[in-house]
């Protein structure tokens, strides 16, 4: 009994001695070193940093204002309206942004990456694609003017992308992610549907609108335009206008101030086509074929009125191998193409199907 009691006391003394030494500052073994970083991760980080440094100076912050009139003095002034992002397009000071950034604005200021704030005016708008072009006024532009390289080739789901902009006014913010999906459609202003958008999980928030979406090499692949978010902040679902649309629309905005898609040289009636579709007919009824036109030479037959009812002629059911069910489908497919491009148009008439080739013309 005494031996076991002595043993227990000895164990307690050893434990007490251990803790006494521990709290008295006795040295402990150093922590194990962190494992070395992956060489691949370091390379990816270096690439991201290089892309940001290369593209940063081409991105601008945009603030807009609206003209106000004092109801008592009738004096006019300017009140802050909103903010967004954009990027430099060419050496003459054109800036690409979203149409909704400058909508209802009477004035705009562009802040460059070097801190300068310069007045800008609206050159052109394309609400159907949520794109707009400003031009910096004056001659105080940096030389050479930094611009992003235009990307080429088809995007792939899973491809890395980077977004630069001014979310919530936090200027020149970089976020990264991947291409989550392609060919997304979103409702736009005035009931328009914006088609063919890129979906990305790169964080996009209010203020990012109009900023560039870049690939891993720093090439422009889209213009950030919208988010899907019940809370109003990024939920990992952002959308961008693809660069193929930007490259088609922006030069026309710069040249003419508006964007007009090409046409087939045929006439359609939106109201009557919608009524026909509601009756169960899929496709687009042709209502007008100009005399002497390519379409007339191809034998396209328009619908006509006879005996108090509509006698259908040719119905367009496909273009370029893509089926079309409504006039909106047809116009969206035409809008993806350029003036002078030849397209194969699939027609149906009284159960017979045939194909003709037509050259897209400049719209009016």
Tab-separated table of C-alpha atoms in Angstrom:
chain	number	residue	atom	x	y	z
A	1	UNK	CA	0.000	0.000	0.000
A	2	UNK	CA	2.779	2.430	0.890
A	3	UNK	CA	4.669	1.476	-2.313
A	4	UNK	CA	1.684	2.158	-4.543
A	5	UNK	CA	1.051	5.465	-2.763
A	6	UNK	CA	4.659	6.483	-3.262
A	7	UNK	CA	4.420	5.600	-6.957
A	8	UNK	CA	1.324	7.736	-7.404
A	9	UNK	CA	2.997	10.670	-5.673
A	10	UNK	CA	6.023	10.321	-7.970
A	11	UNK	CA	3.810	10.421	-11.081
A	12	UNK	CA	2.040	13.545	-9.850
A	13	UNK	CA	5.377	15.233	-9.149
A	14	UNK	CA	6.602	14.465	-12.672
A	15	UNK	CA	3.416	15.897	-14.210
A	16	UNK	CA	3.689	19.018	-12.050
A	17	UNK	CA	7.320	19.444	-13.044
A	18	UNK	CA	6.400	19.186	-16.739
A	19	UNK	CA	3.759	21.909	-16.547
A	20	UNK	CA	5.946	24.089	-14.331
A	21	UNK	CA	8.694	23.985	-16.922
A	22	UNK	CA	6.186	24.607	-19.750
A	23	UNK	CA	4.770	27.767	-18.194
A	24	UNK	CA	8.187	28.912	-17.009
A	25	UNK	CA	9.155	29.416	-20.653
A	26	UNK	CA	11.084	26.228	-21.348
A	27	UNK	CA	11.821	25.893	-25.083
A	28	UNK	CA	9.473	23.919	-27.335
A	29	UNK	CA	10.301	22.266	-30.630
A	30	UNK	CA	9.759	24.639	-33.584
A	31	UNK	CA	6.610	24.092	-35.691
A	32	UNK	CA	6.983	21.989	-38.798
A	33	UNK	CA	7.727	24.145	-41.872
A	34	UNK	CA	4.955	24.693	-44.455
A	35	UNK	CA	5.225	22.479	-47.510
A	36	UNK	CA	6.708	24.207	-50.544
A	37	UNK	CA	4.190	25.895	-52.851
A	38	UNK	CA	3.235	24.112	-56.035
A	39	UNK	CA	5.233	25.265	-59.039
A	40	UNK	CA	2.062	25.169	-61.168
A	41	UNK	CA	0.196	27.407	-58.693
A	42	UNK	CA	3.025	29.925	-58.699
A	43	UNK	CA	2.992	29.991	-62.494
A	44	UNK	CA	-0.770	30.560	-62.527
A	45	UNK	CA	-0.439	33.376	-60.006
A	46	UNK	CA	2.301	35.014	-62.016
A	47	UNK	CA	0.152	34.813	-65.141
A	48	UNK	CA	-2.834	36.395	-63.363
A	49	UNK	CA	-0.656	39.202	-62.004
A	50	UNK	CA	0.831	39.810	-65.447
A	51	UNK	CA	-2.607	39.949	-67.079
A	52	UNK	CA	-3.877	42.452	-64.505
A	53	UNK	CA	-0.812	44.697	-64.871
A	54	UNK	CA	-1.112	44.573	-68.648
A	55	UNK	CA	-4.862	45.249	-68.801
A	56	UNK	CA	-5.328	47.609	-65.850
A	57	UNK	CA	-4.426	50.811	-67.680
A	58	UNK	CA	-6.977	50.143	-70.427
A	59	UNK	CA	-9.853	50.012	-67.906
A	60	UNK	CA	-11.657	53.220	-66.941
A	61	UNK	CA	-14.159	54.267	-64.287
A	62	UNK	CA	-17.249	56.074	-65.571
A	63	UNK	CA	-19.469	58.440	-63.599
A	64	UNK	CA	-22.601	59.913	-65.123
A	65	UNK	CA	-24.784	62.889	-64.370
A	66	UNK	CA	-28.264	64.061	-65.335
A	67	UNK	CA	-29.386	67.571	-66.150
A	68	UNK	CA	-31.673	69.104	-63.530
A	69	UNK	CA	-33.888	72.193	-63.551
A	70	UNK	CA	-34.699	74.089	-60.361
A	71	UNK	CA	-38.507	74.475	-60.357
A	72	UNK	CA	-38.303	77.922	-58.740
A	73	UNK	CA	-35.327	79.627	-60.362
A	74	UNK	CA	-35.442	77.586	-63.620
A	75	UNK	CA	-31.687	77.294	-63.421
A	76	UNK	CA	-30.160	74.151	-64.844
A	77	UNK	CA	-27.509	72.011	-63.215
A	78	UNK	CA	-26.011	68.531	-63.149
A	79	UNK	CA	-26.774	65.909	-60.498
A	80	UNK	CA	-24.850	62.641	-60.007
A	81	UNK	CA	-26.640	59.745	-61.674
A	82	UNK	CA	-24.559	56.555	-61.450
A	83	UNK	CA	-21.254	54.866	-62.096
A	84	UNK	CA	-19.823	51.953	-64.013
A	85	UNK	CA	-16.793	50.703	-65.868
A	86	UNK	CA	-15.481	50.708	-69.413
A	87	UNK	CA	-12.342	50.172	-71.430
A	88	UNK	CA	-10.421	52.048	-74.093
A	89	UNK	CA	-11.132	50.864	-77.629
A	90	UNK	CA	-8.830	52.807	-79.948
A	91	UNK	CA	-6.185	55.506	-80.158
A	92	UNK	CA	-8.733	58.274	-80.680
A	93	UNK	CA	-10.251	57.924	-77.207
A	94	UNK	CA	-13.346	55.800	-77.801
A	95	UNK	CA	-14.522	53.959	-74.689
A	96	UNK	CA	-16.769	50.874	-74.707
A	97	UNK	CA	-19.263	50.381	-71.885
A	98	UNK	CA	-22.808	49.133	-71.291
A	99	UNK	CA	-25.785	51.041	-72.583
A	100	UNK	CA	-27.447	50.886	-69.174
A	101	UNK	CA	-24.436	52.686	-67.648
A	102	UNK	CA	-25.051	55.831	-69.708
A	103	UNK	CA	-28.815	55.509	-70.102
A	104	UNK	CA	-30.654	58.703	-69.091
A	105	UNK	CA	-27.301	60.472	-68.614
A	106	UNK	CA	-26.701	63.940	-70.006
A	107	UNK	CA	-22.985	63.942	-69.146
A	108	UNK	CA	-20.198	61.489	-68.375
A	109	UNK	CA	-16.720	61.612	-66.860
A	110	UNK	CA	-14.058	59.004	-67.569
A	111	UNK	CA	-11.332	58.418	-65.000
A	112	UNK	CA	-8.140	56.907	-66.369
A	113	UNK	CA	-5.881	54.565	-64.430
A	114	UNK	CA	-3.349	57.381	-64.002
A	115	UNK	CA	-5.917	59.358	-61.990
A	116	UNK	CA	-6.992	61.879	-64.608
A	117	UNK	CA	-10.711	62.589	-64.977
A	118	UNK	CA	-11.810	63.640	-68.470
A	119	UNK	CA	-15.181	64.650	-69.886
A	120	UNK	CA	-16.721	62.296	-72.432
A	121	UNK	CA	-19.691	62.380	-74.772
A	122	UNK	CA	-21.945	59.600	-76.027
A	123	UNK	CA	-21.112	58.522	-79.572
A	124	UNK	CA	-23.582	55.693	-80.067
A	125	UNK	CA	-25.881	53.234	-78.302
A	126	UNK	CA	-27.080	49.699	-79.015
A	127	UNK	CA	-29.699	48.935	-76.327
A	128	UNK	CA	-30.487	45.556	-77.890
A	129	UNK	CA	-26.971	44.408	-77.015
A	130	UNK	CA	-26.515	46.634	-73.931
A	131	UNK	CA	-23.486	48.283	-75.531
A	132	UNK	CA	-22.540	51.934	-75.875
A	133	UNK	CA	-19.549	53.978	-76.978
A	134	UNK	CA	-18.248	57.197	-75.420
A	135	UNK	CA	-15.479	59.422	-76.710
A	136	UNK	CA	-13.131	61.290	-74.411
A	137	UNK	CA	-13.139	64.993	-75.212
A	138	UNK	CA	-10.018	67.119	-75.413
A	139	UNK	CA	-6.460	66.170	-76.247
A	140	UNK	CA	-5.166	65.124	-72.843
A	141	UNK	CA	-4.915	61.445	-73.750
A	142	UNK	CA	-1.952	59.262	-72.773
A	143	UNK	CA	0.320	58.130	-75.557
A	144	UNK	CA	0.410	55.362	-76.479
A	145	UNK	CA	-3.176	54.643	-75.450
A	146	UNK	CA	-3.429	51.213	-73.756
A	147	UNK	CA	-6.050	48.893	-75.264
A	148	UNK	CA	-6.906	45.244	-74.666
A	149	UNK	CA	-6.147	42.745	-77.397
A	150	UNK	CA	-9.282	41.376	-79.045
A	151	UNK	CA	-9.720	37.656	-78.399
A	152	UNK	CA	-10.313	35.214	-81.216
A	153	UNK	CA	-11.687	31.706	-81.351
A	154	UNK	CA	-14.552	30.029	-79.553
A	155	UNK	CA	-14.763	30.045	-75.775
A	156	UNK	CA	-15.085	26.791	-73.870
A	157	UNK	CA	-17.011	26.109	-70.667
A	158	UNK	CA	-14.423	25.764	-67.909
A	159	UNK	CA	-12.014	28.257	-69.478
A	160	UNK	CA	-10.413	30.705	-67.034
A	161	UNK	CA	-11.558	34.330	-67.197
A	162	UNK	CA	-10.772	37.548	-65.327
A	163	UNK	CA	-12.993	40.589	-64.766
A	164	UNK	CA	-11.699	44.096	-64.065
A	165	UNK	CA	-13.950	46.948	-63.010
A	166	UNK	CA	-15.170	49.216	-60.257
A	167	UNK	CA	-17.675	47.259	-58.148
A	168	UNK	CA	-19.422	49.475	-55.582
A	169	UNK	CA	-16.975	52.227	-56.556
A	170	UNK	CA	-13.917	50.174	-55.523
A	171	UNK	CA	-11.809	51.082	-58.511
A	172	UNK	CA	-9.701	48.646	-60.561
A	173	UNK	CA	-10.831	45.507	-58.787
A	174	UNK	CA	-9.795	42.125	-60.197
A	175	UNK	CA	-11.909	38.984	-59.843
A	176	UNK	CA	-11.322	35.597	-61.413
A	177	UNK	CA	-13.379	32.572	-62.346
A	178	UNK	CA	-14.328	30.382	-65.265
A	179	UNK	CA	-16.773	30.364	-68.140
A	180	UNK	CA	-19.794	28.695	-66.542
A	181	UNK	CA	-22.020	28.483	-69.631
A	182	UNK	CA	-22.490	29.964	-73.105
A	183	UNK	CA	-25.418	31.242	-75.175
A	184	UNK	CA	-27.453	32.522	-72.235
A	185	UNK	CA	-30.428	34.857	-72.820
A	186	UNK	CA	-31.529	37.615	-70.441
A	187	UNK	CA	-34.432	40.048	-70.494
A	188	UNK	CA	-33.196	43.576	-71.160
A	189	UNK	CA	-34.671	47.062	-71.225
A	190	UNK	CA	-38.059	47.714	-72.840
A	191	UNK	CA	-38.824	44.015	-73.164
A	192	UNK	CA	-35.794	43.265	-75.329
A	193	UNK	CA	-34.016	39.951	-74.902
A	194	UNK	CA	-30.223	40.094	-74.897
A	195	UNK	CA	-29.067	36.866	-76.502
A	196	UNK	CA	-25.908	34.811	-76.671
A	197	UNK	CA	-24.372	35.966	-73.374
A	198	UNK	CA	-21.412	34.400	-71.561
A	199	UNK	CA	-22.170	33.177	-68.038
A	200	UNK	CA	-19.281	33.326	-65.546
A	201	UNK	CA	-18.705	32.776	-61.840
A	202	UNK	CA	-16.077	35.549	-61.711
A	203	UNK	CA	-17.547	37.915	-59.104
A	204	UNK	CA	-19.419	40.734	-60.843
A	205	UNK	CA	-21.213	43.398	-58.812
A	206	UNK	CA	-22.914	46.741	-59.454
A	207	UNK	CA	-20.199	49.017	-60.851
A	208	UNK	CA	-18.543	46.223	-62.857
A	209	UNK	CA	-20.933	46.916	-65.729
A	210	UNK	CA	-19.068	47.788	-68.912
A	211	UNK	CA	-15.712	46.450	-67.740
A	212	UNK	CA	-13.749	43.865	-69.718
A	213	UNK	CA	-13.894	40.100	-69.301
A	214	UNK	CA	-10.471	38.706	-70.243
A	215	UNK	CA	-9.073	35.256	-70.913
A	216	UNK	CA	-5.957	33.859	-69.235
A	217	UNK	CA	-3.770	35.604	-71.831
A	218	UNK	CA	-5.354	39.000	-71.208
A	219	UNK	CA	-7.385	39.064	-74.417
A	220	UNK	CA	-10.842	40.618	-74.453
A	221	UNK	CA	-13.548	37.936	-74.588
A	222	UNK	CA	-16.554	39.902	-73.327
A	223	UNK	CA	-18.071	42.987	-71.710
A	224	UNK	CA	-19.503	42.453	-68.223
A	225	UNK	CA	-23.134	43.434	-68.304
A	226	UNK	CA	-25.335	41.913	-65.580
A	227	UNK	CA	-25.642	39.659	-62.566
A	228	UNK	CA	-28.309	37.299	-61.323
A	229	UNK	CA	-28.740	37.953	-57.636
A	230	UNK	CA	-31.759	38.048	-55.316
A	231	UNK	CA	-29.689	40.137	-52.865
A	232	UNK	CA	-28.248	42.591	-55.399
A	233	UNK	CA	-24.664	41.393	-54.813
A	234	UNK	CA	-22.639	38.734	-56.587
A	235	UNK	CA	-24.085	35.245	-56.318
A	236	UNK	CA	-21.521	33.694	-58.637
A	237	UNK	CA	-23.734	34.128	-61.697
A	238	UNK	CA	-22.599	36.969	-63.931
A	239	UNK	CA	-23.112	37.645	-67.621
A	240	UNK	CA	-21.016	39.269	-70.340
A	241	UNK	CA	-21.647	40.273	-73.950
A	242	UNK	CA	-19.315	38.096	-76.089
A	243	UNK	CA	-16.482	39.747	-77.972
A	244	UNK	CA	-17.882	38.549	-81.317
A	245	UNK	CA	-20.903	40.788	-80.723
A	246	UNK	CA	-18.722	43.661	-79.487
A	247	UNK	CA	-16.501	43.478	-82.568
A	248	UNK	CA	-19.564	43.591	-84.818
A	249	UNK	CA	-21.514	46.339	-83.031
A	250	UNK	CA	-18.892	48.822	-81.777
A	251	UNK	CA	-17.363	49.812	-85.162
A	252	UNK	CA	-20.852	50.611	-86.461
A	253	UNK	CA	-21.633	52.708	-83.378
A	254	UNK	CA	-18.429	54.671	-83.905
A	255	UNK	CA	-19.154	55.180	-87.604
A	256	UNK	CA	-22.885	55.921	-87.583
A	257	UNK	CA	-23.950	56.338	-83.951
A	258	UNK	CA	-26.335	53.391	-84.077
A	259	UNK	CA	-26.342	49.693	-84.779
A	260	UNK	CA	-28.496	48.195	-87.527
A	261	UNK	CA	-28.260	44.437	-88.045
A	262	UNK	CA	-28.074	43.021	-91.585
A	263	UNK	CA	-31.234	41.857	-93.353
A	264	UNK	CA	-32.318	39.171	-95.801
A	265	UNK	CA	-34.009	41.780	-97.971
A	266	UNK	CA	-37.418	40.369	-97.035
A	267	UNK	CA	-40.379	41.978	-95.287
A	268	UNK	CA	-41.998	40.598	-92.119
A	269	UNK	CA	-44.905	41.655	-89.924
A	270	UNK	CA	-44.238	41.157	-86.208
A	271	UNK	CA	-47.908	41.329	-85.192
A	272	UNK	CA	-49.162	38.939	-87.859
A	273	UNK	CA	-46.272	36.527	-87.338
A	274	UNK	CA	-47.016	36.409	-83.605
A	275	UNK	CA	-50.681	35.670	-84.407
A	276	UNK	CA	-49.680	32.898	-86.817
A	277	UNK	CA	-47.366	31.353	-84.193
A	278	UNK	CA	-50.190	31.402	-81.642
A	279	UNK	CA	-52.252	29.348	-84.092
A	280	UNK	CA	-49.618	26.637	-83.927
A	281	UNK	CA	-47.553	27.398	-87.044
A	282	UNK	CA	-43.811	27.277	-86.357
A	283	UNK	CA	-41.643	29.537	-88.501
A	284	UNK	CA	-41.659	33.026	-89.983
A	285	UNK	CA	-44.091	33.984	-92.714
A	286	UNK	CA	-42.597	36.096	-95.515
A	287	UNK	CA	-44.850	39.084	-96.221
A	288	UNK	CA	-42.798	41.069	-98.718
A	289	UNK	CA	-40.301	40.292	-101.486
A	290	UNK	CA	-38.875	43.255	-103.391
A	291	UNK	CA	-39.083	43.076	-107.175
A	292	UNK	CA	-35.804	42.321	-108.867
A	293	UNK	CA	-34.187	41.354	-105.564
A	294	UNK	CA	-32.041	38.304	-104.963
A	295	UNK	CA	-34.922	36.799	-102.988
A	296	UNK	CA	-37.295	37.326	-105.916
A	297	UNK	CA	-34.834	35.683	-108.285
A	298	UNK	CA	-34.601	32.753	-105.857
A	299	UNK	CA	-38.363	32.315	-106.212
A	300	UNK	CA	-39.362	33.191	-102.639
A	301	UNK	CA	-43.139	33.652	-102.530
A	302	UNK	CA	-44.705	36.079	-100.016
A	303	UNK	CA	-47.998	35.585	-98.212
A	304	UNK	CA	-50.986	37.365	-99.720
A	305	UNK	CA	-54.559	38.229	-98.920
A	306	UNK	CA	-57.245	36.425	-100.852
A	307	UNK	CA	-60.990	36.057	-100.317
A	308	UNK	CA	-60.764	37.855	-97.008
A	309	UNK	CA	-58.130	35.588	-95.484
A	310	UNK	CA	-54.381	35.251	-95.396
A	311	UNK	CA	-52.954	32.880	-97.974
A	312	UNK	CA	-49.497	31.879	-96.717
A	313	UNK	CA	-46.567	31.698	-99.059
A	314	UNK	CA	-43.075	30.695	-98.027
A	315	UNK	CA	-42.361	30.196	-94.348
A	316	UNK	CA	-38.766	30.426	-93.083
A	317	UNK	CA	-38.076	27.519	-90.732
A	318	UNK	CA	-34.283	27.641	-90.593
A	319	UNK	CA	-31.224	29.745	-91.350
A	320	UNK	CA	-27.679	28.492	-91.631
A	321	UNK	CA	-28.802	25.065	-90.423
A	322	UNK	CA	-30.357	26.473	-87.228
A	323	UNK	CA	-34.139	26.005	-86.835
A	324	UNK	CA	-36.188	29.160	-86.233
A	325	UNK	CA	-39.673	29.138	-84.763
A	326	UNK	CA	-40.452	32.847	-84.399
A	327	UNK	CA	-39.508	36.174	-85.942
A	328	UNK	CA	-37.388	36.926	-82.865
A	329	UNK	CA	-35.436	33.685	-83.451
A	330	UNK	CA	-34.829	34.633	-87.081
A	331	UNK	CA	-33.675	38.165	-86.311
A	332	UNK	CA	-31.344	36.873	-83.587
A	333	UNK	CA	-29.705	34.440	-86.031
A	334	UNK	CA	-29.303	37.149	-88.668
A	335	UNK	CA	-27.858	39.509	-86.063
A	336	UNK	CA	-24.988	37.070	-85.455
A	337	UNK	CA	-23.799	37.576	-89.012
A	338	UNK	CA	-22.281	40.313	-91.135
A	339	UNK	CA	-23.344	42.243	-94.226
A	340	UNK	CA	-22.187	40.406	-97.365
A	341	UNK	CA	-22.261	36.973	-95.748
A	342	UNK	CA	-24.143	34.276	-97.677
A	343	UNK	CA	-26.605	32.211	-95.651
A	344	UNK	CA	-28.688	29.145	-96.441
A	345	UNK	CA	-32.376	29.813	-95.783
A	346	UNK	CA	-34.690	26.829	-95.271
A	347	UNK	CA	-38.251	27.395	-96.513
A	348	UNK	CA	-41.512	25.492	-96.302
A	349	UNK	CA	-44.526	26.008	-98.549
A	350	UNK	CA	-47.603	23.778	-98.436
A	351	UNK	CA	-45.592	20.884	-96.984
A	352	UNK	CA	-42.680	21.175	-99.412
A	353	UNK	CA	-39.252	22.095	-98.010
A	354	UNK	CA	-36.382	23.642	-99.956
A	355	UNK	CA	-33.206	25.691	-99.371
A	356	UNK	CA	-32.029	28.896	-101.044
A	357	UNK	CA	-28.903	30.994	-100.617
A	358	UNK	CA	-29.244	34.705	-99.872
A	359	UNK	CA	-26.645	37.408	-99.270
A	360	UNK	CA	-27.187	39.545	-96.172
A	361	UNK	CA	-27.726	43.218	-96.946
A	362	UNK	CA	-27.106	46.380	-94.947
A	363	UNK	CA	-30.106	47.322	-92.838
A	364	UNK	CA	-31.771	50.715	-93.035
